[in-house]
Amino acid sequence: MSPRSIIIDTDPGQDDAVAIMLALGFPEKLEVLGITAVAGNVGLDKTAANALKLIELVGRTDIPVFAGAAAPLMVHLETAEYVHGETGLNGWDFPAPVTKLRPEFGPDWIVDTIMSRPEKTVTLCPLGPLTNIALALAKEPRIASRIDKIVLMGGAQIEGGNVTPAAEFNIYVDPHAAARVFACGADIVVMSLDVTHQALIKKAWLAELKALGTKAAEAFTGLLSFYERYDEDKYGSDGGPLHDPTTVAWLLKPELFEGKFVNVEIETTPGLCFGQTVVDRWTVTNRRKNATWITKVDSDGFFALILEAFRKLS
Ligand code: RIB
Ligand code: CA
């Protein structure tokens, strides 16, 4: 069976970085057509450079990297250096990348790639604010029916928000973009905090990663040791949640997850609930069901999959 073709849209971000490595660890199952950077955890200049650093780390400079939106559609950019550090990838001292970004604007390349390939053969994997995806949809609405799936990390219902009591970071940064994506009609799978908060990094797992002894394993031990401190302090948990790799893990082993097909709307009215994902979990409205809201993950299986990927990366 030929590998699934995916586009990773990302704001690296240590957890984004693990998601990228997870995808690159299974080339027989996932073909990464390209990576598009978006402003989110840190500014676009850094998220784009971070994507280049990551493909250089594992010798995959064949993968094209594109810069996308530097700001949300309608609000000012809010970043998360308080979580990810000033570089966005604090915890490992990457050399400045020598690989160049491709010249095309990320959303334009997303449109061209989807429109030039057979229908239902390209999957989008957004790991940050949805600005690039919304811009691609605005430029060419027909991509919505051509995309196979959009498997995104964002939102929260049961868990509450991580940037306001109501809103999760990726949605909160650009709720207008999120609203466009959830209304587009594509087959959407949502990895919200409701499921990612079940995927907590354990110290024993981090020790297994370090014991692999490769450059990638050493780098990611540093990255994740830095990354998890914020959420451990915030939630009082033993280990921080590894959000973004749940999207790629679903593509690789959907049997690790459980979910429900529901309606999800985005609150774009300024105020207490700005950026909230409003999930009609029990069909109490007649709103069109538009997304599979993932509710459970086999955490042990998830982390075993990531370790399997790192065993194959140098
Ligand atoms: O709320 C978690 C999300 O925000 C993750 O994608 C993380 O990388 C940050 O972008
Ligand atoms: Ca992210």
CSV table of N, CA and C and ligand atoms in Angstrom, one decimal, residues 11 13-16 40-41 80 84 127-129 153 162 168-170 193 227 243-244, ligand 1:
chain,number,residue,atom,x,y,z
A,11,ASP,N,3.8,25.3,13.9
A,11,ASP,CA,4.5,26.5,14.5
A,11,ASP,C,5.5,26.0,15.6
A,13,GLY,N,8.1,25.2,18.2
A,13,GLY,CA,7.3,24.3,19.1
A,13,GLY,C,7.8,22.9,19.2
A,14,GLN,N,8.2,22.6,20.5
A,14,GLN,CA,8.8,21.3,20.8
A,14,GLN,C,7.8,20.1,20.5
A,15,ASP,N,6.5,20.3,20.8
A,15,ASP,CA,5.6,19.2,20.5
A,15,ASP,C,5.3,19.1,19.0
A,16,ASP,N,5.3,20.2,18.3
A,16,ASP,CA,5.3,20.2,16.8
A,16,ASP,C,6.5,19.3,16.3
A,40,GLY,N,2.7,31.4,15.6
A,40,GLY,CA,1.9,30.8,16.6
A,40,GLY,C,2.7,30.8,17.9
A,41,ASN,N,3.4,29.7,18.2
A,41,ASN,CA,4.2,29.6,19.5
A,41,ASN,C,5.2,30.7,19.5
A,80,ALA,N,3.7,32.3,22.4
A,80,ALA,CA,3.8,31.4,23.7
A,80,ALA,C,5.3,31.1,24.0
A,84,HIS,N,7.4,27.7,25.2
A,84,HIS,CA,8.4,27.1,24.3
A,84,HIS,C,9.8,27.7,24.3
A,127,LEU,N,-0.9,21.9,13.0
A,127,LEU,CA,-0.4,21.8,14.4
A,127,LEU,C,-0.4,23.1,15.1
A,128,GLY,N,-0.8,24.2,14.5
A,128,GLY,CA,-0.7,25.5,15.1
A,128,GLY,C,-2.0,26.2,14.8
A,129,PRO,N,-2.0,27.6,14.9
A,129,PRO,CA,-3.2,28.3,14.5
A,129,PRO,C,-3.5,28.1,13.0
A,153,MET,N,-4.6,19.6,15.6
A,153,MET,CA,-4.6,19.7,17.0
A,153,MET,C,-5.1,21.1,17.4
A,162,ASN,N,-6.4,26.3,27.7
A,162,ASN,CA,-5.0,26.5,28.3
A,162,ASN,C,-4.5,27.9,28.2
A,168,GLU,N,-8.4,27.0,23.9
A,168,GLU,CA,-7.0,26.4,23.7
A,168,GLU,C,-6.2,27.3,22.8
A,169,PHE,N,-4.9,27.2,22.9
A,169,PHE,CA,-4.0,28.2,22.2
A,169,PHE,C,-4.2,28.3,20.7
A,170,ASN,N,-4.2,27.2,20.0
A,170,ASN,CA,-4.2,27.2,18.5
A,170,ASN,C,-5.5,27.9,18.0
A,193,LEU,N,-7.5,19.3,23.7
A,193,LEU,CA,-6.9,19.1,25.0
A,193,LEU,C,-7.6,17.9,25.7
A,227,TYR,N,10.5,21.6,27.7
A,227,TYR,CA,9.1,21.9,27.3
A,227,TYR,C,8.2,21.5,28.4
A,243,HIS,N,1.0,17.4,22.8
A,243,HIS,CA,-0.2,17.6,22.0
A,243,HIS,C,-0.1,17.2,20.6
A,244,ASP,N,0.8,17.8,19.8
A,244,ASP,CA,0.7,17.8,18.4
A,244,ASP,C,1.0,16.4,17.8
B,1,RIB,O1,-2.4,24.2,23.0
B,1,RIB,C1,-1.4,23.4,22.5
B,1,RIB,C2,-1.0,23.8,21.1
B,1,RIB,O2,-0.5,25.1,21.2
B,1,RIB,C3,0.1,22.9,20.5
B,1,RIB,O3,0.0,22.9,19.1
B,1,RIB,C4,1.4,23.7,20.9
B,1,RIB,O4,2.4,23.5,19.9
B,1,RIB,C5,0.9,25.1,20.8
B,1,RIB,O5,1.0,25.5,19.4
